[in-house]
mmCIF file of C-alpha atoms in Angstrom:
data_model
loop_
_atom_site.group_PDB
_atom_site.id
_atom_site.type_symbol
_atom_site.label_atom_id
_atom_site.label_comp_id
_atom_site.label_asym_id
_atom_site.label_seq_id
_atom_site.Cartn_x
_atom_site.Cartn_y
_atom_site.Cartn_z
ATOM 1 C CA MET Z 1 9.620 -4.112 13.095
ATOM 2 C CA ALA Z 2 6.027 -4.301 11.899
ATOM 3 C CA GLY Z 3 3.864 -1.227 12.152
ATOM 4 C CA VAL Z 4 0.165 -0.850 12.611
ATOM 5 C CA GLN Z 5 -1.534 2.472 12.098
ATOM 6 C CA VAL Z 6 -3.704 3.861 14.840
ATOM 7 C CA MET Z 7 -6.279 6.313 13.619
ATOM 8 C CA PRO Z 8 -7.862 8.590 16.186
ATOM 9 C CA ALA Z 9 -11.571 9.029 15.819
ATOM 10 C CA VAL Z 10 -10.829 12.679 15.060
ATOM 11 C CA GLY Z 11 -7.437 14.077 14.124
ATOM 12 C CA ALA Z 12 -3.950 12.859 13.247
ATOM 13 C CA VAL Z 13 -2.646 9.333 12.714
ATOM 14 C CA ALA Z 14 -0.301 7.760 15.252
ATOM 15 C CA THR Z 15 1.879 4.687 14.654
ATOM 16 C CA VAL Z 16 2.005 1.589 16.834
ATOM 17 C CA ASP Z 17 5.199 -0.489 16.921
ATOM 18 C CA VAL Z 18 4.474 -4.187 17.260
ATOM 19 C CA ARG Z 19 7.160 -6.391 18.842
ATOM 20 C CA ALA Z 20 7.048 -9.965 20.043
ATOM 21 C CA ALA Z 21 7.930 -10.393 23.720
ATOM 22 C CA GLU Z 22 9.237 -13.401 25.644
ATOM 23 C CA GLY Z 23 6.463 -15.978 26.090
ATOM 24 C CA SER Z 24 3.531 -14.093 27.555
ATOM 25 C CA CYS Z 25 3.029 -10.757 25.870
ATOM 26 C CA ARG Z 26 0.482 -8.178 26.771
ATOM 27 C CA ALA Z 27 -1.141 -5.460 24.764
ATOM 28 C CA ALA Z 28 0.103 -2.169 26.087
ATOM 29 C CA VAL Z 29 -2.226 0.086 24.175
ATOM 30 C CA GLN Z 30 -4.430 1.764 26.763
ATOM 31 C CA ARG Z 31 -5.832 5.164 27.262
ATOM 32 C CA ARG Z 32 -6.676 6.646 30.667
ATOM 33 C CA GLY Z 33 -9.857 4.781 31.437
ATOM 34 C CA ARG Z 34 -10.896 4.558 27.782
ATOM 35 C CA GLY Z 35 -9.928 1.527 25.699
ATOM 36 C CA VAL Z 36 -8.807 1.115 22.138
ATOM 37 C CA SER Z 37 -11.180 -0.721 19.878
ATOM 38 C CA SER Z 38 -10.059 -2.603 16.790
ATOM 39 C CA LEU Z 39 -11.931 -2.396 13.543
ATOM 40 C CA PHE Z 40 -11.237 -6.108 12.972
ATOM 41 C CA ALA Z 41 -11.278 -7.709 16.389
ATOM 42 C CA GLY Z 42 -14.185 -5.978 18.082
ATOM 43 C CA ASP Z 43 -13.986 -4.532 21.547
ATOM 44 C CA TRP Z 44 -10.848 -5.913 23.216
ATOM 45 C CA ARG Z 45 -12.120 -5.233 26.740
ATOM 46 C CA ARG Z 46 -14.697 -8.014 26.514
ATOM 47 C CA ARG Z 47 -12.151 -10.740 25.834
ATOM 48 C CA PRO Z 48 -9.633 -12.268 28.186
ATOM 49 C CA ARG Z 49 -6.230 -10.686 27.713
ATOM 50 C CA ARG Z 50 -4.399 -12.950 25.315
ATOM 51 C CA ALA Z 51 -1.985 -10.585 23.719
ATOM 52 C CA ALA Z 52 0.466 -11.847 21.144
ATOM 53 C CA CYS Z 53 2.474 -8.673 21.096
ATOM 54 C CA MET Z 54 3.300 -5.480 22.922
ATOM 55 C CA ALA Z 55 2.297 -2.248 21.333
ATOM 56 C CA ARG Z 56 3.408 1.278 22.122
ATOM 57 C CA VAL Z 57 1.649 4.289 20.754
ATOM 58 C CA ARG Z 58 3.853 7.024 19.323
ATOM 59 C CA GLY Z 59 2.403 10.320 18.321
ATOM 60 C CA ARG Z 60 0.010 12.883 19.640
ATOM 61 C CA ARG Z 61 -3.341 11.650 20.888
ATOM 62 C CA GLN Z 62 -6.527 13.557 20.381
ATOM 63 C CA GLN Z 63 -9.433 13.908 22.793
ATOM 64 C CA GLN Z 64 -11.436 11.135 21.152
ATOM 65 C CA GLY Z 65 -10.714 7.395 21.515
ATOM 66 C CA LEU Z 66 -8.341 5.532 19.216
ATOM 67 C CA ALA Z 67 -9.146 2.759 16.755
ATOM 68 C CA VAL Z 68 -6.461 0.307 15.569
ATOM 69 C CA VAL Z 69 -6.423 -0.014 11.792
ATOM 70 C CA CYS Z 70 -4.792 -3.213 10.592
ATOM 71 C CA ASN Z 71 -2.646 -2.836 7.489
ATOM 72 C CA LEU Z 72 -2.876 -6.458 6.369
ATOM 73 C CA GLY Z 73 -5.267 -5.690 3.532
ATOM 74 C CA GLY Z 74 -2.877 -3.584 1.496
ATOM 75 C CA THR Z 75 -3.814 -0.727 -0.749
ATOM 76 C CA TYR Z 76 -4.761 -0.253 -4.360
ATOM 77 C CA ASP Z 77 -1.345 1.252 -5.045
ATOM 78 C CA GLU Z 78 0.443 -1.851 -3.775
ATOM 79 C CA GLY Z 79 0.272 -3.844 -7.014
ATOM 80 C CA PHE Z 80 -0.759 -7.377 -7.731
ATOM 81 C CA GLU Z 81 2.493 -9.331 -7.566
ATOM 82 C CA ASP Z 82 0.955 -11.822 -5.124
ATOM 83 C CA ILE Z 83 -1.796 -12.523 -7.658
ATOM 84 C CA HIS Z 84 0.799 -13.124 -10.374
ATOM 85 C CA VAL Z 85 2.607 -15.642 -8.186
ATOM 86 C CA GLN Z 86 -0.660 -17.430 -7.408
ATOM 87 C CA LEU Z 87 -1.553 -17.602 -11.103
ATOM 88 C CA ILE Z 88 1.835 -19.121 -11.894
ATOM 89 C CA ASN Z 89 1.330 -21.659 -9.107
ATOM 90 C CA VAL Z 90 -2.119 -22.581 -10.423
ATOM 91 C CA PHE Z 91 -0.780 -23.093 -13.943
ATOM 92 C CA THR Z 92 2.094 -25.186 -12.583
ATOM 93 C CA TYR Z 93 -0.404 -27.369 -10.741
ATOM 94 C CA LYS Z 94 -2.568 -27.764 -13.854
ATOM 95 C CA ALA Z 95 0.514 -28.516 -15.979
ATOM 96 C CA VAL Z 96 1.589 -31.262 -13.572
ATOM 97 C CA LYS Z 97 -1.889 -32.800 -13.785
ATOM 98 C CA THR Z 98 -1.778 -32.597 -17.594
ATOM 99 C CA VAL Z 99 1.696 -34.161 -17.805
ATOM 100 C CA LEU Z 100 0.627 -36.922 -15.415
ATOM 101 C CA THR Z 101 -2.352 -37.696 -17.650
ATOM 102 C CA GLN Z 102 -0.139 -37.760 -20.744
ATOM 103 C CA LEU Z 103 2.438 -40.004 -19.065
ATOM 104 C CA TYR Z 104 -0.258 -42.366 -17.794
ATOM 105 C CA GLU Z 105 -1.292 -43.042 -21.391
ATOM 106 C CA MET Z 106 2.145 -43.039 -23.064
ATOM 107 C CA ASN Z 107 4.831 -43.880 -20.476
ATOM 108 C CA PRO Z 108 3.620 -45.744 -17.357
ATOM 109 C CA PRO Z 109 7.074 -46.026 -15.664
ATOM 110 C CA SER Z 110 7.593 -42.232 -15.921
ATOM 111 C CA TYR Z 111 4.021 -41.744 -14.729
ATOM 112 C CA ARG Z 112 4.680 -43.813 -11.607
ATOM 113 C CA TRP Z 113 7.914 -41.942 -10.890
ATOM 114 C CA LEU Z 114 6.304 -38.499 -11.340
ATOM 115 C CA TYR Z 115 3.242 -39.557 -9.339
ATOM 116 C CA ASN Z 116 5.456 -40.601 -6.401
ATOM 117 C CA PHE Z 117 7.474 -37.393 -6.757
ATOM 118 C CA VAL Z 118 4.288 -35.291 -6.666
ATOM 119 C CA ALA Z 119 3.058 -37.221 -3.624
ATOM 120 C CA VAL Z 120 6.215 -36.210 -1.735
ATOM 121 C CA ASN Z 121 6.747 -32.724 -3.256
ATOM 122 C CA LYS Z 122 3.414 -30.939 -3.566
ATOM 123 C CA PRO Z 123 3.198 -28.643 -6.611
ATOM 124 C CA THR Z 124 1.559 -25.823 -4.640
ATOM 125 C CA ASP Z 125 4.643 -23.590 -4.964
ATOM 126 C CA GLY Z 126 5.574 -23.771 -8.636
ATOM 127 C CA LYS Z 127 9.115 -22.443 -8.385
ATOM 128 C CA VAL Z 128 10.153 -24.722 -5.523
ATOM 129 C CA PHE Z 129 8.485 -27.733 -7.136
ATOM 130 C CA LEU Z 130 10.125 -27.188 -10.521
ATOM 131 C CA ARG Z 131 13.540 -26.657 -8.907
ATOM 132 C CA ALA Z 132 13.253 -29.965 -7.078
ATOM 133 C CA LEU Z 133 11.931 -31.747 -10.182
ATOM 134 C CA GLY Z 134 14.737 -30.282 -12.309
ATOM 135 C CA LYS Z 135 17.331 -31.712 -9.910
ATOM 136 C CA GLU Z 136 15.781 -35.162 -10.153
ATOM 137 C CA LYS Z 137 14.610 -35.353 -13.799
ATOM 138 C CA GLN Z 138 15.343 -32.342 -15.973
ATOM 139 C CA GLU Z 139 13.323 -33.591 -18.974
ATOM 140 C CA LEU Z 140 10.140 -33.856 -16.901
ATOM 141 C CA ALA Z 141 10.726 -30.405 -15.411
ATOM 142 C CA GLU Z 142 11.087 -28.937 -18.901
ATOM 143 C CA ARG Z 143 7.947 -30.735 -20.020
ATOM 144 C CA VAL Z 144 5.973 -29.280 -17.094
ATOM 145 C CA MET Z 145 7.342 -25.780 -17.833
ATOM 146 C CA ILE Z 146 6.406 -25.990 -21.520
ATOM 147 C CA THR Z 147 2.951 -27.341 -20.654
ATOM 148 C CA ARG Z 148 2.473 -24.564 -18.088
ATOM 149 C CA LEU Z 149 3.291 -21.906 -20.674
ATOM 150 C CA HIS Z 150 0.971 -23.544 -23.222
ATOM 151 C CA LEU Z 151 -1.892 -23.705 -20.724
ATOM 152 C CA TYR Z 152 -1.406 -20.037 -19.867
ATOM 153 C CA SER Z 153 -1.457 -18.993 -23.525
ATOM 154 C CA LYS Z 154 -4.637 -21.012 -24.005
ATOM 155 C CA TRP Z 155 -6.231 -19.441 -20.943
ATOM 156 C CA ILE Z 156 -5.324 -15.881 -21.894
ATOM 157 C CA LYS Z 157 -7.042 -16.311 -25.276
ATOM 158 C CA LYS Z 158 -10.222 -17.646 -23.672
ATOM 159 C CA CYS Z 159 -10.280 -15.364 -20.646
ATOM 160 C CA ASP Z 160 -13.227 -12.992 -20.768
ATOM 161 C CA HIS Z 161 -12.483 -10.191 -18.314
ATOM 162 C CA ALA Z 162 -16.014 -8.800 -18.454
ATOM 163 C CA MET Z 163 -17.405 -12.240 -17.609
ATOM 164 C CA MET Z 164 -14.967 -12.569 -14.689
ATOM 165 C CA TYR Z 165 -16.040 -9.162 -13.396
ATOM 166 C CA GLU Z 166 -19.688 -10.240 -13.626
ATOM 167 C CA ARG Z 167 -18.984 -13.536 -11.846
ATOM 168 C CA ILE Z 168 -17.175 -11.789 -8.993
ATOM 169 C CA SER Z 169 -19.925 -9.183 -8.744
ATOM 170 C CA ASP Z 170 -22.677 -11.839 -8.763
ATOM 171 C CA GLU Z 171 -20.884 -13.911 -6.128
ATOM 172 C CA ASN Z 172 -20.459 -10.862 -3.894
ATOM 173 C CA LEU Z 173 -24.153 -10.074 -4.260
ATOM 174 C CA ALA Z 174 -25.161 -13.677 -3.507
ATOM 175 C CA LEU Z 175 -22.964 -13.762 -0.392
ATOM 176 C CA MET Z 176 -24.397 -10.476 0.877
ATOM 177 C CA ARG Z 177 -27.929 -11.748 0.200
ATOM 178 C CA GLU Z 178 -27.202 -14.978 2.119
ATOM 179 C CA ARG Z 179 -25.842 -13.012 5.051
ATOM 180 C CA LEU Z 180 -28.872 -10.732 5.047
ATOM 181 C CA MET Z 181 -31.203 -13.742 5.045
ATOM 182 C CA GLU Z 182 -29.278 -15.204 8.007
ATOM 183 C CA THR Z 183 -29.498 -12.026 10.041
ATOM 184 C CA VAL Z 184 -33.114 -11.004 9.378
ATOM 185 C CA ILE Z 185 -35.584 -12.249 11.965
ATOM 186 C CA TRP Z 186 -38.704 -13.191 10.102
ATOM 187 C CA PRO Z 187 -42.051 -13.000 11.910
ATOM 188 C CA THR Z 188 -43.705 -16.321 12.556
ATOM 189 C CA ASP Z 189 -47.310 -17.130 11.681
ATOM 190 C CA ASP Z 190 -48.364 -17.587 15.301
ATOM 191 C CA THR Z 191 -47.511 -14.047 16.367
ATOM 192 C CA ASN Z 192 -50.386 -11.830 17.409
ATOM 193 C CA THR Z 193 -51.155 -9.338 14.724
ATOM 194 C CA GLU Z 194 -53.444 -6.499 15.662
ATOM 195 C CA LYS Z 195 -56.043 -5.142 13.317
ATOM 196 C CA ILE Z 196 -55.603 -1.510 12.614
ATOM 197 C CA GLY Z 197 -58.799 0.381 12.148
#
């Protein structure tokens, strides 16, 4: 049973239980004449009712309206295990590309076999891919694993954390600047400008 927190504008936090219903579900979060607005989805009253779940509010309501807070983003305390898995998957992908390049130059029949295997079994999930490859050709699976570990050790030596922080910060700033430029309405040259004075 998934839970979504509902935070009153003033006061305590209530919990919403989210359950899938049969076929056509409807959102059951309502408040005597006043609606619930989501911080992510905007004002729900303006959209046609296309609810994917039923929600019941448990807890004491305050006098102010409620706002649904989605807990998909996680918290700082959660950890970074998902990032670790993604890094492993990226290094598996790069190792497969490296092994394919090596096999293309040194062993064309193995290259063709691995190329066809990669075309059928995408290396996007490293663990699943290496399991399947190990069942078919253990020596190639071991080669990919060793290459993956070597690429990681190379990357960790060259990784500049301060540079990565700067790149992320600069990209965030550039994206915010782009968005600002999109939203600002610039005056045109043909507008009437009055002389003051």
